[in-house]
Coordinates of C-alpha atoms in Angstrom, one line a residue:
M1 CA 241.5 -49.5 147.7
T2 CA 238.0 -50.1 146.7
S3 CA 238.5 -53.8 146.0
T4 CA 240.4 -54.4 149.3
S5 CA 237.4 -52.4 151.4
T6 CA 234.9 -54.8 149.6
Q7 CA 236.6 -57.9 150.5
M8 CA 237.2 -57.0 154.3
D9 CA 233.5 -56.2 154.2
L10 CA 232.5 -59.8 152.7
T11 CA 234.7 -61.6 155.4
S12 CA 233.8 -59.5 158.6
E13 CA 231.6 -61.1 161.3
P14 CA 228.0 -59.6 161.3
S15 CA 227.5 -56.8 163.6
P16 CA 225.7 -57.4 166.9
M17 CA 222.1 -55.7 166.9
S18 CA 220.2 -54.2 169.7
R19 CA 217.2 -56.0 170.8
D20 CA 214.8 -53.6 169.3
D21 CA 216.7 -53.7 166.0
A22 CA 216.8 -57.5 166.0
I23 CA 212.9 -57.9 166.7
A24 CA 212.1 -55.4 164.0
H25 CA 214.7 -57.0 161.3
I26 CA 213.1 -60.5 162.1
L27 CA 209.4 -59.0 161.7
R28 CA 210.3 -57.4 158.5
T29 CA 212.5 -59.8 156.9
D30 CA 211.4 -63.4 158.1
P31 CA 208.1 -64.7 156.9
R32 CA 208.0 -67.4 159.4
F33 CA 207.2 -64.8 162.0
E34 CA 204.7 -62.6 160.0
I35 CA 202.2 -61.3 162.4
V36 CA 198.7 -59.9 162.1
D37 CA 195.8 -58.6 164.3
T38 CA 192.8 -60.4 164.6
T39 CA 189.8 -60.6 167.1
L40 CA 189.5 -63.6 169.6
W41 CA 186.7 -64.1 172.0
G42 CA 185.4 -60.7 171.4
N43 CA 189.1 -58.9 172.1
P44 CA 191.9 -57.9 169.9
F45 CA 195.0 -59.8 169.5
T46 CA 198.4 -60.1 167.5
V47 CA 198.8 -63.6 166.1
F48 CA 201.1 -65.2 163.9
A49 CA 199.9 -65.6 160.5
R50 CA 202.2 -68.5 159.6
A51 CA 202.7 -70.8 162.5
P52 CA 201.3 -74.1 162.8
D53 CA 197.5 -74.5 162.9
N54 CA 197.8 -76.9 165.9
L55 CA 200.1 -79.2 167.6
R56 CA 199.6 -82.2 165.2
T57 CA 201.0 -80.1 162.5
L58 CA 203.7 -78.8 164.8
L59 CA 205.0 -82.7 165.0
Q60 CA 204.2 -83.1 161.2
E61 CA 206.8 -80.4 160.3
A62 CA 209.1 -82.1 162.6
V63 CA 208.9 -85.1 160.7
A64 CA 209.2 -83.3 157.4
S65 CA 212.4 -81.4 158.6
Y66 CA 214.3 -83.9 160.3
P67 CA 212.6 -87.5 160.3
Q68 CA 215.8 -89.5 161.1
R69 CA 216.9 -87.1 164.2
E70 CA 217.0 -88.5 167.6
L71 CA 214.0 -87.1 169.6
L72 CA 213.5 -88.8 172.8
V73 CA 215.9 -90.7 175.0
Y74 CA 214.9 -92.5 178.4
G75 CA 217.6 -94.9 179.7
Q76 CA 218.4 -97.1 176.7
E77 CA 215.0 -96.4 175.0
R78 CA 215.4 -94.3 171.9
W79 CA 213.3 -92.6 169.4
T80 CA 213.8 -90.9 166.1
V81 CA 211.3 -88.1 165.1
E82 CA 209.9 -90.4 162.5
E83 CA 209.6 -93.3 165.1
F84 CA 208.2 -90.9 167.5
A85 CA 205.6 -89.9 165.2
S86 CA 204.6 -93.6 164.5
A87 CA 204.0 -94.3 168.0
V88 CA 201.8 -91.2 168.3
N89 CA 199.7 -92.1 165.1
R90 CA 199.2 -95.8 166.2
T91 CA 198.3 -94.4 169.7
A92 CA 195.9 -92.1 168.2
H93 CA 194.2 -95.0 166.0
I94 CA 193.8 -96.8 169.3
L95 CA 192.1 -93.8 171.0
V96 CA 189.5 -93.7 168.3
T97 CA 188.8 -97.4 167.5
E98 CA 189.5 -99.2 170.8
L99 CA 188.6 -96.6 173.4
S100 CA 186.0 -94.6 171.4
V101 CA 187.5 -91.2 172.1
Q102 CA 185.9 -88.5 170.1
P103 CA 186.9 -84.6 169.2
G104 CA 186.3 -82.6 172.4
D105 CA 186.4 -85.5 174.8
R106 CA 189.0 -85.0 177.8
V107 CA 191.7 -87.8 178.3
A108 CA 193.9 -87.8 181.5
L109 CA 197.3 -88.7 182.1
A110 CA 198.4 -90.0 185.4
M111 CA 201.8 -90.7 185.5
R112 CA 205.6 -89.7 186.2
N113 CA 207.9 -89.0 183.3
Y114 CA 207.6 -91.8 181.0
P115 CA 208.0 -91.8 177.4
E116 CA 204.4 -92.8 177.1
M117 CA 203.6 -89.3 178.6
P118 CA 204.4 -87.4 175.5
I119 CA 203.4 -90.0 173.2
L120 CA 200.1 -90.0 174.4
L121 CA 199.6 -86.2 174.7
M122 CA 200.4 -85.8 171.2
A123 CA 198.0 -88.5 170.1
I124 CA 195.2 -87.2 172.1
V125 CA 195.5 -83.7 170.8
S126 CA 196.1 -85.3 167.2
V127 CA 192.6 -86.5 167.3
G128 CA 191.0 -83.5 168.4
A129 CA 190.5 -84.5 172.1
V130 CA 191.7 -82.5 175.2
V131 CA 194.6 -83.8 177.1
V132 CA 194.2 -83.5 181.1
P133 CA 197.6 -83.9 182.8
L134 CA 197.4 -84.9 186.3
N135 CA 199.7 -84.2 189.1
A136 CA 201.7 -87.3 190.0
W137 CA 201.9 -86.2 193.5
W138 CA 198.4 -85.9 194.3
T139 CA 196.7 -88.4 196.5
G140 CA 193.9 -90.9 195.1
E141 CA 191.2 -88.4 196.2
E142 CA 192.6 -85.2 194.6
L143 CA 193.2 -87.3 191.5
A144 CA 189.7 -88.2 191.5
F145 CA 188.4 -84.7 191.9
A146 CA 190.3 -83.8 188.8
V147 CA 189.0 -86.7 186.9
S148 CA 185.4 -85.7 187.9
D149 CA 185.9 -82.1 187.6
S150 CA 187.0 -82.5 184.1
D151 CA 184.5 -85.0 183.1
V152 CA 187.1 -87.4 182.1
H153 CA 186.4 -91.0 180.9
T154 CA 189.4 -92.3 180.1
V155 CA 192.5 -92.3 182.4
F156 CA 196.1 -93.6 181.5
A157 CA 198.2 -94.3 184.6
D158 CA 201.0 -95.8 185.7
G159 CA 201.4 -98.3 188.8
D160 CA 201.0 -95.9 191.8
R161 CA 198.6 -93.6 190.0
Y162 CA 196.5 -96.6 188.8
R163 CA 196.3 -98.0 192.5
A164 CA 195.4 -94.8 193.8
L165 CA 192.4 -94.0 191.1
S166 CA 191.2 -97.7 191.3
T167 CA 189.6 -97.3 194.6
H168 CA 188.1 -93.8 193.7
V169 CA 186.7 -94.5 190.2
D170 CA 185.3 -98.1 190.6
D171 CA 181.7 -97.5 189.3
G172 CA 182.5 -98.1 185.7
S173 CA 182.3 -94.7 184.6
V174 CA 186.3 -94.3 183.9
T175 CA 188.2 -96.5 181.8
L176 CA 191.7 -97.0 183.5
V177 CA 194.3 -97.9 181.0
A178 CA 197.6 -99.4 182.6
I179 CA 200.8 -98.1 181.8
R180 CA 204.4 -99.6 182.3
D181 CA 204.2 -101.1 185.7
A182 CA 200.6 -100.9 186.4
S183 CA 198.4 -104.0 186.1
G184 CA 194.6 -103.9 185.1
P185 CA 192.6 -105.5 182.4
V186 CA 193.3 -102.7 179.7
H187 CA 197.0 -102.2 179.2
Y188 CA 198.5 -99.8 176.7
S189 CA 201.3 -102.0 175.6
D190 CA 198.5 -104.8 174.6
L191 CA 196.5 -102.3 172.8
L192 CA 199.5 -100.9 170.9
S193 CA 200.9 -104.3 170.0
R194 CA 197.3 -105.0 168.2
C195 CA 197.7 -101.8 166.2
A196 CA 199.7 -101.3 162.8
S197 CA 198.1 -98.1 161.6
E198 CA 200.4 -95.3 161.2
H199 CA 198.4 -92.9 159.3
W200 CA 198.1 -89.4 160.3
P201 CA 194.4 -88.7 161.9
D202 CA 192.2 -87.3 159.3
I203 CA 190.4 -85.4 162.0
P204 CA 190.1 -81.6 161.6
V205 CA 191.7 -79.4 164.6
A206 CA 191.1 -75.8 164.4
P207 CA 193.6 -73.3 166.0
D208 CA 191.3 -72.3 168.9
D209 CA 190.1 -75.8 169.7
D210 CA 191.0 -76.8 173.3
F211 CA 194.2 -78.8 173.5
A212 CA 194.7 -79.3 177.4
V213 CA 193.0 -78.7 180.7
M214 CA 196.2 -78.2 183.3
Y215 CA 195.6 -77.9 187.0
S216 CA 197.1 -75.2 189.1
S217 CA 199.1 -76.2 191.9
G218 CA 196.1 -75.4 194.3
S219 CA 197.9 -73.6 196.9
S220 CA 194.8 -72.4 198.2
G221 CA 191.5 -74.6 198.1
R222 CA 190.7 -76.8 195.5
P223 CA 193.2 -76.9 192.3
K224 CA 191.8 -75.0 189.1
G225 CA 191.6 -76.5 185.6
V226 CA 193.2 -74.1 183.2
I227 CA 191.8 -74.2 179.8
L228 CA 194.5 -73.8 176.9
T229 CA 194.0 -73.6 173.4
H230 CA 196.3 -75.1 170.4
R231 CA 196.7 -71.4 169.3
G232 CA 197.8 -70.6 172.7
A233 CA 200.6 -73.4 172.8
I234 CA 201.7 -72.6 169.5
S235 CA 201.9 -69.0 170.2
S236 CA 204.3 -69.8 173.2
V237 CA 206.5 -72.2 171.1
H238 CA 206.7 -69.8 168.0
S239 CA 207.4 -66.8 170.4
W240 CA 210.3 -68.9 171.8
K241 CA 211.5 -70.0 168.4
M242 CA 211.7 -66.2 167.4
G243 CA 213.5 -65.6 170.4
K244 CA 216.5 -67.8 169.4
E245 CA 216.7 -65.7 166.1
V246 CA 216.8 -62.6 168.1
A247 CA 219.6 -63.6 170.3
A248 CA 221.5 -64.8 167.4
L249 CA 221.3 -61.6 165.7
M250 CA 222.0 -59.7 169.1
D251 CA 225.2 -62.1 169.6
P252 CA 226.0 -63.6 166.2
Q253 CA 229.7 -64.9 167.7
A254 CA 228.0 -67.0 170.5
A255 CA 225.3 -68.0 168.0
A256 CA 228.1 -69.6 165.8
E257 CA 229.6 -71.4 168.9
Q258 CA 226.4 -73.3 169.7
A259 CA 226.3 -77.0 168.9
E260 CA 224.9 -77.9 165.6
L261 CA 222.2 -80.3 167.5
P262 CA 220.6 -79.1 170.7
A263 CA 219.8 -81.6 173.5
F264 CA 217.6 -80.7 176.2
L265 CA 217.3 -82.4 179.7
I266 CA 213.8 -82.7 181.0
V267 CA 214.0 -82.9 184.8
T268 CA 210.7 -81.1 185.9
P269 CA 207.2 -83.0 185.5
L270 CA 205.7 -83.0 182.2
F271 CA 202.3 -82.6 183.8
H272 CA 203.5 -78.8 184.3
V273 CA 204.3 -76.3 181.6
T274 CA 207.9 -75.7 182.3
A275 CA 208.7 -79.0 181.0
L276 CA 205.6 -79.5 178.7
H277 CA 205.9 -76.4 177.1
S278 CA 209.2 -74.5 177.3
V279 CA 211.2 -77.7 177.1
F280 CA 209.3 -80.5 175.2
L281 CA 207.1 -78.6 172.8
Q282 CA 209.8 -75.9 172.1
G283 CA 212.2 -78.7 171.9
L284 CA 210.1 -80.6 169.1
A285 CA 209.8 -77.2 167.4
L286 CA 213.6 -76.7 167.2
G287 CA 214.7 -80.3 166.4
A288 CA 216.4 -81.0 169.7
K289 CA 217.2 -84.3 171.4
L290 CA 215.0 -84.8 174.5
V291 CA 216.5 -86.6 177.4
L292 CA 213.9 -87.6 179.7
M293 CA 214.4 -88.2 183.8
Y294 CA 211.7 -90.2 185.6
K295 CA 212.4 -88.2 188.4
W296 CA 215.2 -85.8 189.7
N297 CA 218.5 -87.1 191.0
A298 CA 221.3 -84.5 190.6
E299 CA 224.2 -86.9 190.2
E300 CA 222.3 -88.7 187.5
A301 CA 221.3 -85.4 185.8
A302 CA 224.9 -84.6 185.6
T303 CA 225.8 -87.9 184.1
L304 CA 223.1 -87.6 181.6
I305 CA 224.3 -84.0 180.4
Q306 CA 227.8 -85.4 180.0
R307 CA 226.7 -88.7 178.4
E308 CA 224.1 -87.1 175.9
Q309 CA 226.1 -83.8 175.6
V310 CA 223.0 -82.0 176.7
T311 CA 222.8 -78.2 175.8
R312 CA 220.0 -76.7 177.7
F313 CA 219.0 -77.6 181.5
V314 CA 215.9 -76.0 182.9
G315 CA 214.8 -76.6 186.4
V316 CA 213.7 -75.0 189.7
P317 CA 216.6 -73.1 191.3
T318 CA 217.1 -76.0 193.8
Q319 CA 218.0 -78.3 191.1
S320 CA 220.4 -75.8 189.6
A321 CA 222.3 -75.5 193.1
E322 CA 222.1 -79.5 193.4
L323 CA 223.7 -79.8 189.8
I324 CA 226.6 -77.5 191.0
S325 CA 227.4 -79.9 193.7
A326 CA 226.9 -83.2 191.8
A327 CA 229.2 -81.7 189.0
E328 CA 232.0 -81.1 191.6
K329 CA 231.4 -84.4 193.5
L330 CA 231.7 -86.4 190.1
D331 CA 234.4 -84.0 188.7
I332 CA 232.4 -83.3 185.4
S333 CA 232.8 -80.1 183.6
L334 CA 229.5 -80.0 181.9
D335 CA 230.9 -77.8 179.3
S336 CA 228.3 -79.0 176.8
L337 CA 226.0 -76.7 178.6
E338 CA 224.9 -73.6 176.4
T339 CA 221.9 -72.5 178.6
I340 CA 221.1 -73.2 182.5
G341 CA 217.6 -72.0 182.9
A342 CA 215.2 -71.5 186.0
G343 CA 211.5 -71.6 186.2
G344 CA 209.0 -72.3 188.8
A345 CA 210.5 -70.2 191.5
K346 CA 212.7 -66.9 191.6
R347 CA 216.6 -68.0 191.8
P348 CA 218.6 -66.4 194.8
A349 CA 220.8 -63.5 193.5
S350 CA 224.0 -65.4 195.0
Q351 CA 223.1 -68.6 192.8
V352 CA 223.2 -66.6 189.6
L353 CA 226.9 -65.6 190.4
Q354 CA 227.9 -68.9 191.3
L355 CA 226.5 -70.5 188.3
A356 CA 228.0 -67.8 186.1
G357 CA 231.3 -68.4 187.7
Q358 CA 231.3 -72.3 187.5
F359 CA 230.0 -72.5 183.9
P360 CA 231.6 -69.6 182.2
K361 CA 230.4 -71.1 178.7
A362 CA 226.7 -71.2 179.5
S363 CA 224.0 -68.5 179.5
I364 CA 222.6 -68.6 182.9
A365 CA 218.9 -67.8 182.4
T366 CA 215.5 -67.4 184.2
G367 CA 212.0 -67.3 183.1
W368 CA 208.6 -66.3 184.3
G369 CA 205.4 -67.6 183.2
M370 CA 202.1 -69.2 184.3
T371 CA 199.9 -72.4 183.2
E372 CA 197.4 -69.5 182.5
T373 CA 200.0 -68.2 179.6
N374 CA 200.8 -71.5 178.4
S375 CA 204.4 -70.6 180.1
L376 CA 205.1 -67.7 178.1
G377 CA 206.2 -64.5 179.8
I378 CA 209.3 -62.8 181.0
L379 CA 212.8 -64.1 180.1
L380 CA 216.3 -62.7 180.9
S381 CA 219.5 -64.4 180.4
G382 CA 223.5 -63.9 179.9
P383 CA 225.5 -60.9 181.1
E384 CA 222.2 -58.9 181.6
Y385 CA 220.9 -61.3 184.2
V386 CA 224.2 -61.6 185.8
E387 CA 224.2 -57.7 185.9
H388 CA 220.5 -57.7 187.3
P389 CA 220.1 -61.1 189.1
D390 CA 216.9 -59.7 191.0
A391 CA 215.0 -59.1 187.8
A392 CA 212.7 -61.4 186.3
G393 CA 213.6 -60.1 182.5
R394 CA 211.8 -58.7 179.6
L395 CA 208.7 -59.5 178.0
T396 CA 209.0 -62.1 175.3
P397 CA 208.2 -60.6 171.7
P398 CA 206.4 -60.4 169.6
L399 CA 202.8 -61.1 170.5
Q400 CA 202.7 -60.0 174.2
E401 CA 201.6 -56.8 175.7
M402 CA 202.1 -55.9 179.4
K403 CA 200.5 -53.4 182.0
I404 CA 201.4 -52.9 185.6
V405 CA 198.1 -51.6 187.3
D406 CA 196.6 -50.6 190.6
A407 CA 193.7 -51.7 192.2
N408 CA 191.4 -49.8 190.0
G409 CA 193.1 -51.3 186.5
D410 CA 194.7 -48.2 186.0
Q411 CA 198.4 -48.2 184.7
V412 CA 200.9 -47.1 187.2
P413 CA 203.8 -45.0 186.3
T414 CA 207.3 -46.6 185.5
G415 CA 208.8 -47.7 188.7
E416 CA 205.8 -48.0 190.7
V417 CA 204.5 -51.3 192.1
G418 CA 201.3 -52.6 190.9
E419 CA 199.8 -56.0 189.6
L420 CA 201.3 -57.5 186.3
T421 CA 198.9 -58.1 183.6
V422 CA 199.6 -59.4 180.4
R423 CA 197.7 -59.9 176.9
S424 CA 198.3 -62.4 174.3
P425 CA 197.0 -65.3 172.1
A426 CA 198.9 -67.7 174.6
N427 CA 196.6 -66.7 177.4
M428 CA 194.0 -69.5 178.8
R429 CA 190.5 -69.6 177.3
G430 CA 189.5 -69.6 180.9
Y431 CA 189.1 -71.6 184.1
L432 CA 187.1 -75.0 183.9
N433 CA 183.7 -74.8 185.7
L434 CA 184.7 -71.3 187.5
P435 CA 183.1 -68.6 185.5
E436 CA 183.3 -66.1 188.4
E437 CA 186.9 -66.7 188.7
T438 CA 187.6 -66.6 184.8
R439 CA 185.8 -63.2 184.8
A440 CA 188.0 -61.8 187.8
T441 CA 191.1 -63.1 186.1
L442 CA 190.4 -62.3 182.2
K443 CA 189.2 -58.7 181.6
N444 CA 189.1 -57.5 178.2
G445 CA 191.6 -59.9 177.0
W446 CA 193.8 -59.0 179.7
L447 CA 195.1 -61.8 182.0
Y448 CA 195.5 -60.5 185.6
T449 CA 198.4 -62.5 187.2
G450 CA 198.3 -61.8 190.8
D451 CA 202.1 -60.9 190.7
L452 CA 203.2 -57.6 192.0
A453 CA 205.7 -56.2 189.7
R454 CA 207.5 -53.0 188.7
V455 CA 209.0 -51.9 185.4
D456 CA 212.1 -50.0 185.2
E457 CA 212.7 -47.5 182.2
S458 CA 214.9 -49.9 180.3
G459 CA 212.0 -52.4 180.2
L460 CA 213.3 -54.7 182.9
V461 CA 210.7 -56.2 184.8
Y462 CA 211.0 -56.9 188.5
I463 CA 208.5 -59.4 190.1
L464 CA 208.5 -58.5 193.8
D465 CA 205.6 -61.0 195.0
R466 CA 202.4 -62.6 194.9
K467 CA 199.5 -60.2 196.0
K468 CA 198.5 -62.8 198.6
S469 CA 202.3 -63.1 199.7
I470 CA 202.3 -59.7 201.3
I471 CA 202.8 -59.5 205.0
I472 CA 201.2 -56.2 206.4
R473 CA 202.9 -55.6 209.5
G474 CA 201.4 -52.7 211.4
G475 CA 200.4 -50.9 208.2
E476 CA 204.0 -51.7 206.6
N477 CA 203.8 -53.9 203.6
I478 CA 206.7 -56.5 203.7
S479 CA 207.5 -58.7 200.5
C480 CA 208.0 -62.4 201.3
L481 CA 210.3 -62.8 198.5
E482 CA 212.4 -59.9 199.4
V483 CA 213.0 -61.5 203.0
E484 CA 213.7 -65.0 201.7
G485 CA 216.3 -63.3 199.4
A486 CA 218.0 -62.0 202.4
L487 CA 217.9 -65.2 204.2
H488 CA 219.3 -67.0 201.1
Q489 CA 222.6 -64.8 201.5
H490 CA 223.2 -66.2 204.9
P491 CA 226.1 -69.1 204.1
A492 CA 224.6 -71.6 206.6
I493 CA 220.8 -71.5 205.0
A494 CA 220.0 -73.9 202.3
E495 CA 216.3 -73.2 201.9
A496 CA 214.1 -70.4 203.4
C497 CA 210.4 -69.6 203.3
V498 CA 208.7 -66.5 204.7
F499 CA 205.0 -66.2 205.7
P500 CA 202.7 -64.1 207.9
V501 CA 202.3 -64.9 211.6
P502 CA 199.0 -63.5 213.2
D503 CA 199.8 -60.8 215.8
D504 CA 197.5 -59.3 218.4
R505 CA 199.4 -55.9 218.2
L506 CA 200.4 -55.6 214.8
G507 CA 198.0 -57.7 213.0
E508 CA 200.8 -59.6 211.3
T509 CA 204.6 -60.2 211.8
V510 CA 207.2 -62.0 209.8
G511 CA 207.6 -65.7 210.3
A512 CA 210.3 -67.9 208.4
A513 CA 211.3 -71.5 208.1
V514 CA 214.8 -72.6 207.3
Y515 CA 216.7 -75.5 206.4
L516 CA 220.6 -75.4 207.0
H517 CA 223.2 -76.5 205.0
E518 CA 224.6 -80.1 206.1
G519 CA 227.0 -79.6 208.8
S520 CA 226.0 -75.9 209.5
D521 CA 225.0 -74.4 212.7
T522 CA 223.4 -71.3 213.7
D523 CA 220.5 -69.6 215.6
Q524 CA 217.8 -67.0 215.5
T525 CA 220.3 -64.4 216.9
D526 CA 222.7 -64.8 214.4
I527 CA 220.5 -64.9 211.5
S528 CA 218.6 -61.6 212.9
D529 CA 221.8 -59.7 213.2
F530 CA 222.9 -60.7 209.7
L531 CA 219.5 -59.6 208.3
K532 CA 219.5 -56.3 209.9
Q533 CA 222.5 -55.5 207.7
R534 CA 220.4 -56.1 204.6
L535 CA 216.9 -55.3 205.7
A536 CA 214.9 -52.8 207.6
T537 CA 214.2 -54.0 211.3
F538 CA 210.5 -54.4 210.7
K539 CA 211.3 -56.9 207.9
V540 CA 213.4 -59.2 209.9
P541 CA 211.6 -62.3 211.1
D542 CA 210.1 -62.2 214.7
R543 CA 210.2 -65.9 215.0
I544 CA 212.4 -68.5 212.9
W545 CA 211.6 -72.3 212.7
F546 CA 214.5 -74.7 212.1
W547 CA 213.7 -77.6 210.2
H548 CA 216.1 -80.7 210.0
A549 CA 214.6 -81.7 206.6
P550 CA 214.1 -80.0 203.1
L551 CA 211.3 -77.6 203.5
P552 CA 207.8 -79.0 202.3
R553 CA 206.9 -78.3 198.3
G554 CA 203.8 -78.4 196.4
G555 CA 203.0 -79.7 193.1
T556 CA 205.1 -77.4 190.9
D557 CA 208.0 -77.9 193.3
K558 CA 207.6 -74.4 194.7
L559 CA 207.9 -74.0 198.4
D560 CA 204.4 -74.8 200.0
R561 CA 204.2 -71.2 202.0
K562 CA 200.4 -72.2 203.4
T563 CA 201.6 -75.8 204.6
L564 CA 204.8 -74.2 206.1
Q565 CA 202.8 -71.4 207.9
R566 CA 200.2 -74.1 209.3
L567 CA 202.8 -76.5 210.3
C568 CA 205.1 -74.1 212.3
Q569 CA 202.2 -72.4 214.0
N570 CA 200.9 -76.0 215.1
L571 CA 204.5 -76.6 216.6
D572 CA 203.9 -73.9 218.8
E573 CA 200.3 -75.2 219.8
E574 CA 201.8 -78.3 220.9

């Protein structure tokens, strides 16, 4: 009996652990994720003791671990990890010898999702310089502002960005280096062809050196440059890496069924943290194949997922919805997908159930993070997300702390609404050239996110709205996201955005812009009757504007609430 019992124990499947037990087990047994307490910028933080010191080391570890594994795919162009590192090192040599880039210098990238973007980024940070990814959707004036604000003297730009910048930085103070379809006296491909050096840069890069200045979307006023450090980016990547180990202990069977080689599709712009951090840098750390799209096209994405056996898709919620339609149209199962994530905006609850139904083998996931947190934040996936589709998720272990506070900075009781604040070494160092805004956002190591949230007794966090996206109607606070969520449940509505409308009597009333599904037909009375079954009457929009095209979006592909508010009000004045 004893012998039989022992044999059964040896062949049995590992028992699933609870989330807390899995985290504790890894911290106790896995030296890769050892944590220690330290002081940064005069504040206490918990940090990883054995994580890579900087992003160059992250790449070096990838080369050492899987040099011949395919890393980057763009159309017919393909790079192994070793080939990618070779291009990075040759580019690093160019930066120093041809362009006189020194440690601490800021170098801007103004381009769409070309392979040169990650190659240049890794080369810039490998020589101790600071990368400034510019929003490729900006006008020439907006690009020039960021170049001036960040004191950049070298910009790598593709065709459209090169032409837009050349009329604004023509005084010789900035060197424009042409990429791909750009034409100019200095072209990246010419510089690369003259360089044979593939040695790793012998330039010290400390963990708390700056690695990037990434500009916020600038929904109000000028965009803000967010200063991020190597430690901040590595803290995020290493936390996500540990998260995979936690998930495997919580669901050993699902982990055993995952593909041996992960493959990620990059569909959002690399000049934002969703693609740069949570897809590219995380993929580099995990040994994933990274399939790069120049710009979003749902049918092309579905074809790439099938051809390259992509296992992880992360995009804004509208891209998930369009992917469903494309898969149905092309009759593609997309059964290689193991994760379908969303970032940048909250996914409508109805879409969570739809995705779970159409892709039963995939874990449907959502995430909350900010440029200011190196994208690290709150995650939710799998059955728990399907059960709580309105939730943002749980804090990512093990470095982050969280408090929800009132207007005085005091923590509110569980279940009550307040401002979400987070503390971790992944937080930004500050805003570039904006000391007052930095002090208002960073207080004793805590980052005040500007998001209104509540947390339930189980630890699930619910993001309710931005503080500045609250409509105050006759003294009643109304969440724009709550009304938008109800609008998205209407079968005719494809997109909806809610905003305040000035009112002489009530101060503000609720306004909404909607874009209907093709072939749909409805009016304000029908929508109002529909909403009154789901919302208190005072939350139902007093005015709805119907758009005949997709609603305007900002640089991060979020709906541009301020612009829509202004455009709709202008329509009434015409």
